[in-house]
PDB file of N, CA and C in Angstrom:
ATOM      1  N   MET A1284      10.673  -8.454  -5.292  1.00 44.00           N
ATOM      2  CA  MET A1284      10.983  -9.534  -4.450  1.00 44.00           C
ATOM      3  C   MET A1284      11.204 -10.782  -5.343  1.00 44.00           C
ATOM      4  N   THR A1285      11.945 -11.711  -4.835  1.00 46.00           N
ATOM      5  CA  THR A1285      12.382 -12.823  -5.619  1.00 46.00           C
ATOM      6  C   THR A1285      11.478 -13.988  -5.198  1.00 46.00           C
ATOM      7  N   GLY A1286      11.759 -15.236  -5.604  1.00 52.00           N
ATOM      8  CA  GLY A1286      11.010 -16.409  -5.288  1.00 52.00           C
ATOM      9  C   GLY A1286      10.847 -16.769  -3.889  1.00 52.00           C
ATOM     10  N   HIS A1287      12.036 -16.554  -3.139  1.00 51.00           N
ATOM     11  CA  HIS A1287      11.942 -16.897  -1.762  1.00 51.00           C
ATOM     12  C   HIS A1287      12.416 -15.645  -0.901  1.00 51.00           C
ATOM     13  N   VAL A1288      11.831 -15.461   0.309  1.00 50.00           N
ATOM     14  CA  VAL A1288      12.102 -14.158   1.003  1.00 50.00           C
ATOM     15  C   VAL A1288      13.599 -14.219   1.752  1.00 50.00           C
ATOM     16  N   GLY A1289      14.173 -15.298   1.905  1.00 51.00           N
ATOM     17  CA  GLY A1289      15.434 -15.246   2.643  1.00 51.00           C
ATOM     18  C   GLY A1289      16.632 -15.375   1.717  1.00 51.00           C
ATOM     19  N   GLU A1290      16.565 -15.058   0.461  1.00 52.00           N
ATOM     20  CA  GLU A1290      17.690 -15.364  -0.430  1.00 52.00           C
ATOM     21  C   GLU A1290      18.882 -14.379  -0.331  1.00 52.00           C
ATOM     22  N   HIS A1291      18.709 -13.175   0.226  1.00 53.00           N
ATOM     23  CA  HIS A1291      19.888 -12.224   0.130  1.00 53.00           C
ATOM     24  C   HIS A1291      20.074 -11.505   1.474  1.00 53.00           C
ATOM     25  N   PRO A1292      20.409 -12.177   2.467  1.00 55.00           N
ATOM     26  CA  PRO A1292      20.857 -11.606   3.729  1.00 55.00           C
ATOM     27  C   PRO A1292      22.088 -10.666   3.484  1.00 55.00           C
ATOM     28  N   TYR A1293      22.027  -9.543   4.090  1.00 58.00           N
ATOM     29  CA  TYR A1293      23.209  -8.638   3.929  1.00 58.00           C
ATOM     30  C   TYR A1293      24.047  -8.642   5.148  1.00 58.00           C
ATOM     31  N   ARG A1294      25.326  -9.129   5.026  1.00 65.00           N
ATOM     32  CA  ARG A1294      26.255  -9.086   6.140  1.00 65.00           C
ATOM     33  C   ARG A1294      25.612  -9.581   7.392  1.00 65.00           C
ATOM     34  N   GLY A1295      25.013 -10.746   7.408  1.00 67.00           N
ATOM     35  CA  GLY A1295      24.527 -11.185   8.722  1.00 67.00           C
ATOM     36  C   GLY A1295      23.131 -10.677   8.995  1.00 67.00           C
ATOM     37  N   PHE A1296      22.609  -9.615   8.422  1.00 68.00           N
ATOM     38  CA  PHE A1296      21.305  -9.085   8.726  1.00 68.00           C
ATOM     39  C   PHE A1296      20.257  -9.791   7.849  1.00 68.00           C
ATOM     40  N   THR A1297      19.299 -10.309   8.632  1.00 70.00           N
ATOM     41  CA  THR A1297      18.226 -10.989   7.888  1.00 70.00           C
ATOM     42  C   THR A1297      16.920 -10.191   8.188  1.00 70.00           C
ATOM     43  N   PRO A1298      16.299  -9.509   7.058  1.00 76.00           N
ATOM     44  CA  PRO A1298      15.084  -8.761   7.210  1.00 76.00           C
ATOM     45  C   PRO A1298      13.945  -9.714   7.767  1.00 76.00           C
ATOM     46  N   ARG A1299      13.075  -9.004   8.471  1.00 83.00           N
ATOM     47  CA  ARG A1299      11.899  -9.774   8.910  1.00 83.00           C
ATOM     48  C   ARG A1299      10.790  -9.624   7.905  1.00 83.00           C
ATOM     49  N   ALA A1300      10.364 -10.867   7.475  1.00 88.00           N
ATOM     50  CA  ALA A1300       9.194 -10.922   6.542  1.00 88.00           C
ATOM     51  C   ALA A1300       7.941 -11.114   7.315  1.00 88.00           C
ATOM     52  N   GLY A1301       6.797 -10.638   6.629  1.00 93.00           N
ATOM     53  CA  GLY A1301       5.510 -10.800   7.248  1.00 93.00           C
ATOM     54  C   GLY A1301       4.400  -9.971   6.693  1.00 93.00           C
ATOM     55  N   ILE A1302       3.518  -9.710   7.517  1.00 96.00           N
ATOM     56  CA  ILE A1302       2.217  -8.999   7.084  1.00 96.00           C
ATOM     57  C   ILE A1302       2.092  -7.702   7.950  1.00 96.00           C
ATOM     58  N   TYR A1303       1.747  -6.613   7.216  1.00 97.00           N
ATOM     59  CA  TYR A1303       1.596  -5.336   7.996  1.00 97.00           C
ATOM     60  C   TYR A1303       0.429  -4.552   7.402  1.00 97.00           C
ATOM     61  N   SER A1304       0.000  -3.575   8.234  1.00 98.00           N
ATOM     62  CA  SER A1304      -1.079  -2.804   7.659  1.00 98.00           C
ATOM     63  C   SER A1304      -0.931  -1.296   7.982  1.00 98.00           C
ATOM     64  N   ILE A1305      -1.458  -0.495   7.178  1.00 98.00           N
ATOM     65  CA  ILE A1305      -1.460   1.015   7.368  1.00 98.00           C
ATOM     66  C   ILE A1305      -2.932   1.427   7.392  1.00 98.00           C
ATOM     67  N   THR A1306      -3.316   2.017   8.445  1.00 98.00           N
ATOM     68  CA  THR A1306      -4.722   2.342   8.612  1.00 98.00           C
ATOM     69  C   THR A1306      -4.807   3.956   8.862  1.00 98.00           C
ATOM     70  N   CYS A1307      -5.786   4.477   8.137  1.00 98.00           N
ATOM     71  CA  CYS A1307      -6.072   5.886   8.432  1.00 98.00           C
ATOM     72  C   CYS A1307      -7.172   5.987   9.384  1.00 98.00           C
ATOM     73  N   GLN A1308      -6.958   6.462  10.585  1.00 98.00           N
ATOM     74  CA  GLN A1308      -7.975   6.320  11.599  1.00 98.00           C
ATOM     75  C   GLN A1308      -9.140   7.422  11.273  1.00 98.00           C
ATOM     76  N   ARG A1309      -8.933   8.348  10.511  1.00 98.00           N
ATOM     77  CA  ARG A1309      -9.996   9.302  10.163  1.00 98.00           C
ATOM     78  C   ARG A1309     -10.991   8.703   9.140  1.00 98.00           C
ATOM     79  N   THR A1310     -10.543   7.827   8.277  1.00 97.00           N
ATOM     80  CA  THR A1310     -11.424   7.257   7.309  1.00 97.00           C
ATOM     81  C   THR A1310     -11.850   5.807   7.503  1.00 97.00           C
ATOM     82  N   GLY A1311     -10.916   5.083   8.409  1.00 95.00           N
ATOM     83  CA  GLY A1311     -11.158   3.680   8.620  1.00 95.00           C
ATOM     84  C   GLY A1311     -10.587   2.757   7.456  1.00 95.00           C
ATOM     85  N   LYS A1312     -10.043   3.398   6.508  1.00 97.00           N
ATOM     86  CA  LYS A1312      -9.476   2.518   5.373  1.00 97.00           C
ATOM     87  C   LYS A1312      -8.178   1.979   5.791  1.00 97.00           C
ATOM     88  N   THR A1313      -7.819   0.750   5.225  1.00 98.00           N
ATOM     89  CA  THR A1313      -6.648   0.127   5.602  1.00 98.00           C
ATOM     90  C   THR A1313      -6.021  -0.551   4.345  1.00 98.00           C
ATOM     91  N   TYR A1314      -4.663  -0.434   4.511  1.00 97.00           N
ATOM     92  CA  TYR A1314      -3.854  -1.154   3.368  1.00 97.00           C
ATOM     93  C   TYR A1314      -3.154  -2.208   4.112  1.00 97.00           C
ATOM     94  N   VAL A1315      -3.386  -3.529   3.524  1.00 97.00           N
ATOM     95  CA  VAL A1315      -2.636  -4.740   4.179  1.00 97.00           C
ATOM     96  C   VAL A1315      -1.613  -5.085   3.045  1.00 97.00           C
ATOM     97  N   GLY A1316      -0.385  -5.207   3.584  1.00 96.00           N
ATOM     98  CA  GLY A1316       0.787  -5.575   2.680  1.00 96.00           C
ATOM     99  C   GLY A1316       1.453  -6.785   3.250  1.00 96.00           C
ATOM    100  N   CYS A1317       2.227  -7.466   2.178  1.00 94.00           N
ATOM    101  CA  CYS A1317       3.150  -8.488   2.705  1.00 94.00           C
ATOM    102  C   CYS A1317       4.431  -8.267   2.120  1.00 94.00           C
ATOM    103  N   THR A1318       5.398  -8.544   2.841  1.00 90.00           N
ATOM    104  CA  THR A1318       6.825  -8.235   2.224  1.00 90.00           C
ATOM    105  C   THR A1318       7.952  -9.167   2.886  1.00 90.00           C
ATOM    106  N   ASP A1319       9.133  -9.104   2.330  1.00 85.00           N
ATOM    107  CA  ASP A1319      10.172  -9.773   2.761  1.00 85.00           C
ATOM    108  C   ASP A1319      11.021  -8.904   3.616  1.00 85.00           C
ATOM    109  N   HIS A1320      10.679  -7.688   3.877  1.00 88.00           N
ATOM    110  CA  HIS A1320      11.439  -6.739   4.686  1.00 88.00           C
ATOM    111  C   HIS A1320      10.417  -5.786   5.349  1.00 88.00           C
ATOM    112  N   LEU A1321       9.880  -6.099   6.556  1.00 92.00           N
ATOM    113  CA  LEU A1321       8.832  -5.406   7.180  1.00 92.00           C
ATOM    114  C   LEU A1321       9.214  -3.999   7.440  1.00 92.00           C
ATOM    115  N   VAL A1322      10.356  -3.627   8.037  1.00 91.00           N
ATOM    116  CA  VAL A1322      10.670  -2.349   8.443  1.00 91.00           C
ATOM    117  C   VAL A1322      10.928  -1.455   7.195  1.00 91.00           C
ATOM    118  N   GLY A1323      11.678  -2.059   6.195  1.00 93.00           N
ATOM    119  CA  GLY A1323      11.910  -1.361   4.975  1.00 93.00           C
ATOM    120  C   GLY A1323      10.654  -0.997   4.193  1.00 93.00           C
ATOM    121  N   ALA A1324       9.566  -1.978   4.235  1.00 96.00           N
ATOM    122  CA  ALA A1324       8.327  -1.640   3.499  1.00 96.00           C
ATOM    123  C   ALA A1324       7.613  -0.497   4.141  1.00 96.00           C
ATOM    124  N   MET A1325       7.548  -0.656   5.438  1.00 95.00           N
ATOM    125  CA  MET A1325       6.821   0.458   6.225  1.00 95.00           C
ATOM    126  C   MET A1325       7.469   1.751   6.195  1.00 95.00           C
ATOM    127  N   ASN A1326       8.785   1.828   6.189  1.00 96.00           N
ATOM    128  CA  ASN A1326       9.498   3.003   6.052  1.00 96.00           C
ATOM    129  C   ASN A1326       9.310   3.570   4.646  1.00 96.00           C
ATOM    130  N   GLY A1327       9.329   2.721   3.765  1.00 98.00           N
ATOM    131  CA  GLY A1327       9.080   3.209   2.208  1.00 98.00           C
ATOM    132  C   GLY A1327       7.814   3.909   2.084  1.00 98.00           C
ATOM    133  N   HIS A1328       6.736   3.277   2.619  1.00 98.00           N
ATOM    134  CA  HIS A1328       5.411   3.866   2.561  1.00 98.00           C
ATOM    135  C   HIS A1328       5.433   5.281   3.250  1.00 98.00           C
ATOM    136  N   ARG A1329       6.029   5.447   4.405  1.00 97.00           N
ATOM    137  CA  ARG A1329       6.013   6.641   5.276  1.00 97.00           C
ATOM    138  C   ARG A1329       6.717   7.735   4.341  1.00 97.00           C
ATOM    139  N   PHE A1330       7.816   7.291   3.833  1.00 98.00           N
ATOM    140  CA  PHE A1330       8.623   8.281   2.995  1.00 98.00           C
ATOM    141  C   PHE A1330       7.863   8.718   1.773  1.00 98.00           C
ATOM    142  N   LYS A1331       7.223   7.804   1.080  1.00 99.00           N
ATOM    143  CA  LYS A1331       6.471   8.250  -0.037  1.00 99.00           C
ATOM    144  C   LYS A1331       5.186   9.030   0.261  1.00 99.00           C
ATOM    145  N   LEU A1332       4.564   8.692   1.323  1.00 99.00           N
ATOM    146  CA  LEU A1332       3.494   9.595   1.709  1.00 99.00           C
ATOM    147  C   LEU A1332       3.846  10.918   2.102  1.00 99.00           C
ATOM    148  N   ALA A1333       4.974  10.952   2.974  1.00 98.00           N
ATOM    149  CA  ALA A1333       5.422  12.292   3.400  1.00 98.00           C
ATOM    150  C   ALA A1333       5.953  13.220   2.258  1.00 98.00           C
ATOM    151  N   ASN A1334       6.382  12.588   1.175  1.00 98.00           N
ATOM    152  CA  ASN A1334       6.982  13.312   0.118  1.00 98.00           C
ATOM    153  C   ASN A1334       5.869  13.476  -0.982  1.00 98.00           C
ATOM    154  N   GLY A1335       4.694  13.121  -0.942  1.00 98.00           N
ATOM    155  CA  GLY A1335       3.617  13.215  -1.868  1.00 98.00           C
ATOM    156  C   GLY A1335       3.753  12.380  -3.059  1.00 98.00           C
ATOM    157  N   MET A1336       4.387  11.114  -2.927  1.00 98.00           N
ATOM    158  CA  MET A1336       4.685  10.335  -4.111  1.00 98.00           C
ATOM    159  C   MET A1336       4.252   8.850  -3.966  1.00 98.00           C
ATOM    160  N   HIS A1337       3.259   8.649  -3.183  1.00 98.00           N
ATOM    161  CA  HIS A1337       2.786   7.383  -2.867  1.00 98.00           C
ATOM    162  C   HIS A1337       1.942   6.897  -4.163  1.00 98.00           C
ATOM    163  N   PRO A1338       2.210   5.566  -4.694  1.00 98.00           N
ATOM    164  CA  PRO A1338       1.475   5.173  -5.797  1.00 98.00           C
ATOM    165  C   PRO A1338      -0.005   4.997  -5.570  1.00 98.00           C
ATOM    166  N   ASN A1339      -0.438   4.806  -4.304  1.00 98.00           N
ATOM    167  CA  ASN A1339      -1.951   4.712  -4.025  1.00 98.00           C
ATOM    168  C   ASN A1339      -2.400   6.096  -3.812  1.00 98.00           C
ATOM    169  N   ARG A1340      -3.016   6.742  -4.860  1.00 98.00           N
ATOM    170  CA  ARG A1340      -3.462   8.034  -4.699  1.00 98.00           C
ATOM    171  C   ARG A1340      -4.634   8.274  -3.743  1.00 98.00           C
ATOM    172  N   VAL A1341      -5.420   7.391  -3.435  1.00 98.00           N
ATOM    173  CA  VAL A1341      -6.420   7.534  -2.488  1.00 98.00           C
ATOM    174  C   VAL A1341      -5.766   7.587  -1.114  1.00 98.00           C
ATOM    175  N   MET A1342      -4.738   6.767  -0.809  1.00 98.00           N
ATOM    176  CA  MET A1342      -4.161   6.888   0.515  1.00 98.00           C
ATOM    177  C   MET A1342      -3.227   8.210   0.484  1.00 98.00           C
ATOM    178  N   GLN A1343      -2.758   8.579  -0.519  1.00 99.00           N
ATOM    179  CA  GLN A1343      -2.037   9.859  -0.608  1.00 99.00           C
ATOM    180  C   GLN A1343      -2.899  10.947  -0.303  1.00 99.00           C
ATOM    181  N   ALA A1344      -4.078  11.056  -0.832  1.00 99.00           N
ATOM    182  CA  ALA A1344      -4.918  12.131  -0.556  1.00 99.00           C
ATOM    183  C   ALA A1344      -5.422  12.214   0.870  1.00 99.00           C
ATOM    184  N   ASP A1345      -5.759  11.050   1.500  1.00 99.00           N
ATOM    185  CA  ASP A1345      -6.037  10.984   2.791  1.00 99.00           C
ATOM    186  C   ASP A1345      -4.848  11.456   3.653  1.00 99.00           C
ATOM    187  N   TYR A1346      -3.636  11.003   3.343  1.00 99.00           N
ATOM    188  CA  TYR A1346      -2.505  11.466   4.136  1.00 99.00           C
ATOM    189  C   TYR A1346      -2.341  12.976   4.010  1.00 99.00           C
ATOM    190  N   ASP A1347      -2.475  13.547   2.800  1.00 99.00           N
ATOM    191  CA  ASP A1347      -2.413  15.012   2.645  1.00 99.00           C
ATOM    192  C   ASP A1347      -3.419  15.677   3.417  1.00 99.00           C
ATOM    193  N   ALA A1348      -4.712  15.144   3.502  1.00 99.00           N
ATOM    194  CA  ALA A1348      -5.683  15.847   4.224  1.00 99.00           C
ATOM    195  C   ALA A1348      -5.598  15.734   5.712  1.00 99.00           C
ATOM    196  N   TYR A1349      -5.186  14.607   6.203  1.00 99.00           N
ATOM    197  CA  TYR A1349      -5.217  14.394   7.671  1.00 99.00           C
ATOM    198  C   TYR A1349      -3.836  14.378   8.341  1.00 99.00           C
ATOM    199  N   GLY A1350      -2.811  14.074   7.544  1.00 98.00           N
ATOM    200  CA  GLY A1350      -1.513  14.158   8.077  1.00 98.00           C
ATOM    201  C   GLY A1350      -0.992  12.830   8.672  1.00 98.00           C
ATOM    202  N   ASP A1351       0.266  12.771   9.020  1.00 97.00           N
ATOM    203  CA  ASP A1351       0.873  11.556   9.463  1.00 97.00           C
ATOM    204  C   ASP A1351       0.326  11.040  10.780  1.00 97.00           C
ATOM    205  N   THR A1352      -0.108  11.875  11.617  1.00 98.00           N
ATOM    206  CA  THR A1352      -0.642  11.370  12.913  1.00 98.00           C
ATOM    207  C   THR A1352      -2.015  10.602  12.814  1.00 98.00           C
ATOM    208  N   ALA A1353      -2.657  10.756  11.685  1.00 98.00           N
ATOM    209  CA  ALA A1353      -3.856  10.036  11.460  1.00 98.00           C
ATOM    210  C   ALA A1353      -3.691   8.646  10.970  1.00 98.00           C
ATOM    211  N   PHE A1354      -2.448   8.208  10.697  1.00 98.00           N
ATOM    212  CA  PHE A1354      -2.098   6.881  10.221  1.00 98.00           C
ATOM    213  C   PHE A1354      -1.409   6.020  11.302  1.00 98.00           C
ATOM    214  N   ASP A1355      -1.849   4.790  11.339  1.00 98.00           N
ATOM    215  CA  ASP A1355      -1.282   3.716  12.296  1.00 98.00           C
ATOM    216  C   ASP A1355      -0.588   2.772  11.302  1.00 98.00           C
ATOM    217  N   TYR A1356       0.553   2.274  11.792  1.00 97.00           N
ATOM    218  CA  TYR A1356       1.395   1.324  11.075  1.00 97.00           C
ATOM    219  C   TYR A1356       1.472   0.153  11.983  1.00 97.00           C
ATOM    220  N   SER A1357       1.049  -1.017  11.552  1.00 97.00           N
ATOM    221  CA  SER A1357       1.033  -2.258  12.401  1.00 97.00           C
ATOM    222  C   SER A1357       1.612  -3.501  11.810  1.00 97.00           C
ATOM    223  N   ILE A1358       2.251  -4.207  12.497  1.00 96.00           N
ATOM    224  CA  ILE A1358       2.894  -5.515  12.141  1.00 96.00           C
ATOM    225  C   ILE A1358       1.812  -6.627  12.600  1.00 96.00           C
ATOM    226  N   HIS A1359       1.220  -7.469  11.789  1.00 96.00           N
ATOM    227  CA  HIS A1359       0.282  -8.409  12.220  1.00 96.00           C
ATOM    228  C   HIS A1359       0.848  -9.819  12.254  1.00 96.00           C
ATOM    229  N   ASP A1360       1.804 -10.099  11.484  1.00 94.00           N
ATOM    230  CA  ASP A1360       2.275 -11.466  11.483  1.00 94.00           C
ATOM    231  C   ASP A1360       3.747 -11.365  10.910  1.00 94.00           C
ATOM    232  N   GLU A1361       4.613 -12.226  11.624  1.00 92.00           N
ATOM    233  CA  GLU A1361       5.912 -12.321  11.278  1.00 92.00           C
ATOM    234  C   GLU A1361       6.454 -13.639  11.016  1.00 92.00           C
ATOM    235  N   ILE A1362       7.232 -13.897   9.944  1.00 86.00           N
ATOM    236  CA  ILE A1362       7.785 -15.286   9.649  1.00 86.00           C
ATOM    237  C   ILE A1362       8.814 -15.540  10.559  1.00 86.00           C
ATOM    238  N   ALA A1363       8.781 -16.728  11.339  1.00 77.00           N
ATOM    239  CA  ALA A1363       9.789 -17.075  12.240  1.00 77.00           C
ATOM    240  C   ALA A1363      11.137 -17.367  11.514  1.00 77.00           C
ATOM    241  N   ALA A1364      12.186 -16.950  12.115  1.00 70.00           N
ATOM    242  CA  ALA A1364      13.495 -16.994  11.564  1.00 70.00           C
ATOM    243  C   ALA A1364      13.892 -18.341  11.010  1.00 70.00           C
ATOM    244  N   GLU A1365      13.405 -19.378  11.632  1.00 72.00           N
ATOM    245  CA  GLU A1365      13.762 -20.772  11.181  1.00 72.00           C
ATOM    246  C   GLU A1365      13.017 -21.158   9.900  1.00 72.00           C
ATOM    247  N   GLU A1366      11.834 -20.366   9.631  1.00 78.00           N
ATOM    248  CA  GLU A1366      11.068 -20.741   8.507  1.00 78.00           C
ATOM    249  C   GLU A1366      11.321 -19.682   7.379  1.00 78.00           C
ATOM    250  N   TYR A1367      12.119 -18.697   7.673  1.00 70.00           N
ATOM    251  CA  TYR A1367      12.360 -17.570   6.678  1.00 70.00           C
ATOM    252  C   TYR A1367      12.851 -18.009   5.312  1.00 70.00           C
ATOM    253  N   ALA A1368      13.858 -18.762   5.260  1.00 73.00           N
ATOM    254  CA  ALA A1368      14.398 -19.294   3.955  1.00 73.00           C
ATOM    255  C   ALA A1368      13.491 -20.069   3.046  1.00 73.00           C
ATOM    256  N   ASP A1369      12.535 -20.715   3.796  1.00 77.00           N
ATOM    257  CA  ASP A1369      11.749 -21.682   3.094  1.00 77.00           C
ATOM    258  C   ASP A1369      10.281 -20.944   2.596  1.00 77.00           C
ATOM    259  N   THR A1370      10.195 -19.793   2.882  1.00 78.00           N
ATOM    260  CA  THR A1370       8.848 -19.040   2.715  1.00 78.00           C
ATOM    261  C   THR A1370       8.943 -18.385   1.338  1.00 78.00           C
ATOM    262  N   SER A1371       7.908 -18.699   0.493  1.00 79.00           N
ATOM    263  CA  SER A1371       7.775 -18.190  -0.794  1.00 79.00           C
ATOM    264  C   SER A1371       6.851 -16.906  -0.819  1.00 79.00           C
ATOM    265  N   ILE A1372       7.042 -16.192  -1.928  1.00 81.00           N
ATOM    266  CA  ILE A1372       6.165 -15.008  -2.111  1.00 81.00           C
ATOM    267  C   ILE A1372       4.738 -15.472  -2.065  1.00 81.00           C
ATOM    268  N   ALA A1373       4.421 -16.530  -2.765  1.00 86.00           N
ATOM    269  CA  ALA A1373       3.092 -16.994  -2.639  1.00 86.00           C
ATOM    270  C   ALA A1373       2.494 -17.265  -1.275  1.00 86.00           C
ATOM    271  N   ASP A1374       3.439 -17.680  -0.420  1.00 85.00           N
ATOM    272  CA  ASP A1374       3.070 -18.064   0.992  1.00 85.00           C
ATOM    273  C   ASP A1374       2.637 -16.710   1.478  1.00 85.00           C
ATOM    274  N   LEU A1375       3.398 -15.534   1.412  1.00 87.00           N
ATOM    275  CA  LEU A1375       3.242 -14.240   1.993  1.00 87.00           C
ATOM    276  C   LEU A1375       1.920 -13.786   1.365  1.00 87.00           C
ATOM    277  N   ASP A1376       1.638 -13.938   0.140  1.00 91.00           N
ATOM    278  CA  ASP A1376       0.326 -13.406  -0.455  1.00 91.00           C
ATOM    279  C   ASP A1376      -0.744 -14.158   0.119  1.00 91.00           C
ATOM    280  N   ALA A1377      -0.659 -15.456   0.262  1.00 92.00           N
ATOM    281  CA  ALA A1377      -1.862 -16.259   0.972  1.00 92.00           C
ATOM    282  C   ALA A1377      -1.972 -15.737   2.377  1.00 92.00           C
ATOM    283  N   LEU A1378      -0.948 -15.559   3.114  1.00 92.00           N
ATOM    284  CA  LEU A1378      -1.058 -15.018   4.598  1.00 92.00           C
ATOM    285  C   LEU A1378      -1.720 -13.690   4.576  1.00 92.00           C
ATOM    286  N   ARG A1379      -1.274 -12.803   3.634  1.00 93.00           N
ATOM    287  CA  ARG A1379      -1.961 -11.493   3.524  1.00 93.00           C
ATOM    288  C   ARG A1379      -3.375 -11.521   3.295  1.00 93.00           C
ATOM    289  N   ASP A1380      -3.922 -12.505   2.369  1.00 94.00           N
ATOM    290  CA  ASP A1380      -5.337 -12.601   2.131  1.00 94.00           C
ATOM    291  C   ASP A1380      -6.065 -13.082   3.403  1.00 94.00           C
ATOM    292  N   LEU A1381      -5.421 -13.954   4.155  1.00 95.00           N
ATOM    293  CA  LEU A1381      -6.032 -14.396   5.426  1.00 95.00           C
ATOM    294  C   LEU A1381      -6.142 -13.283   6.408  1.00 95.00           C
ATOM    295  N   TRP A1382      -5.212 -12.325   6.436  1.00 95.00           N
ATOM    296  CA  TRP A1382      -5.374 -11.214   7.238  1.00 95.00           C
ATOM    297  C   TRP A1382      -6.362 -10.225   6.911  1.00 95.00           C
ATOM    298  N   VAL A1383      -6.443  -9.979   5.606  1.00 95.00           N
ATOM    299  CA  VAL A1383      -7.602  -9.154   5.117  1.00 95.00           C
ATOM    300  C   VAL A1383      -8.902  -9.695   5.629  1.00 95.00           C
ATOM    301  N   ASP A1384      -9.108 -11.034   5.510  1.00 93.00           N
ATOM    302  CA  ASP A1384     -10.443 -11.653   5.911  1.00 93.00           C
ATOM    303  C   ASP A1384     -10.440 -11.515   7.442  1.00 93.00           C
ATOM    304  N   GLN A1385      -9.330 -11.770   8.225  1.00 94.00           N
ATOM    305  CA  GLN A1385      -9.395 -11.734   9.644  1.00 94.00           C
ATOM    306  C   GLN A1385      -9.655 -10.271  10.274  1.00 94.00           C
ATOM    307  N   LEU A1386      -9.296  -9.266   9.550  1.00 93.00           N
ATOM    308  CA  LEU A1386      -9.466  -7.953   9.930  1.00 93.00           C
ATOM    309  C   LEU A1386     -10.844  -7.513   9.462  1.00 93.00           C
ATOM    310  N   GLY A1387     -11.550  -8.278   8.672  1.00 92.00           N
ATOM    311  CA  GLY A1387     -12.878  -7.985   8.274  1.00 92.00           C
ATOM    312  C   GLY A1387     -13.092  -6.852   7.357  1.00 92.00           C
ATOM    313  N   LEU A1388     -11.982  -6.695   6.454  1.00 93.00           N
ATOM    314  CA  LEU A1388     -12.029  -5.598   5.506  1.00 93.00           C
ATOM    315  C   LEU A1388     -12.646  -5.964   4.275  1.00 93.00           C
ATOM    316  N   ASP A1389     -13.673  -5.167   3.755  1.00 86.00           N
ATOM    317  CA  ASP A1389     -14.262  -5.323   2.531  1.00 86.00           C
ATOM    318  C   ASP A1389     -13.732  -4.337   1.580  1.00 86.00           C
ATOM    319  N   GLU A1390     -14.042  -4.210   0.323  1.00 81.00           N
ATOM    320  CA  GLU A1390     -13.570  -3.337  -0.604  1.00 81.00           C
ATOM    321  C   GLU A1390     -13.660  -1.948  -0.376  1.00 81.00           C
ATOM    322  N   GLY A1391     -14.808  -1.551   0.357  1.00 85.00           N
ATOM    323  CA  GLY A1391     -15.005  -0.214   0.873  1.00 85.00           C
ATOM    324  C   GLY A1391     -14.039   0.377   1.832  1.00 85.00           C
ATOM    325  N   ARG A1392     -13.410  -0.670   2.590  1.00 91.00           N
ATOM    326  CA  ARG A1392     -12.601  -0.252   3.681  1.00 91.00           C
ATOM    327  C   ARG A1392     -11.070  -0.414   3.493  1.00 91.00           C
ATOM    328  N   THR A1393     -10.604  -0.722   2.210  1.00 94.00           N
ATOM    329  CA  THR A1393      -9.298  -1.010   1.892  1.00 94.00           C
ATOM    330  C   THR A1393      -8.760   0.056   0.767  1.00 94.00           C
ATOM    331  N   TYR A1394      -7.516   0.260   0.949  1.00 95.00           N
ATOM    332  CA  TYR A1394      -6.814   1.037  -0.051  1.00 95.00           C
ATOM    333  C   TYR A1394      -6.347   0.210  -1.202  1.00 95.00           C
TER     334      TYR A1394
END
């Protein structure tokens, strides 16, 4: 990602930026991420998990043990289109931290 999330729209397409989570229902563990492209990020996680190449080895092990149906993918917050170009990566990181707190996730419940 670059300094601002709205810098490179492609042919009129502006990706949705925001906060998302991936939760394993069997373990209760959750990954909370921030991105400048919500759909792309979640699809990337799904692809890596399905192909056994996710960088988070604990999440990968849970996926291998319980399968795709044990995982929920959720969008928690989305940056409004009019705010998109002025949103920095630091803003997304801060928003992600707020969601980790709001979801009540401690270290034992996160990936």
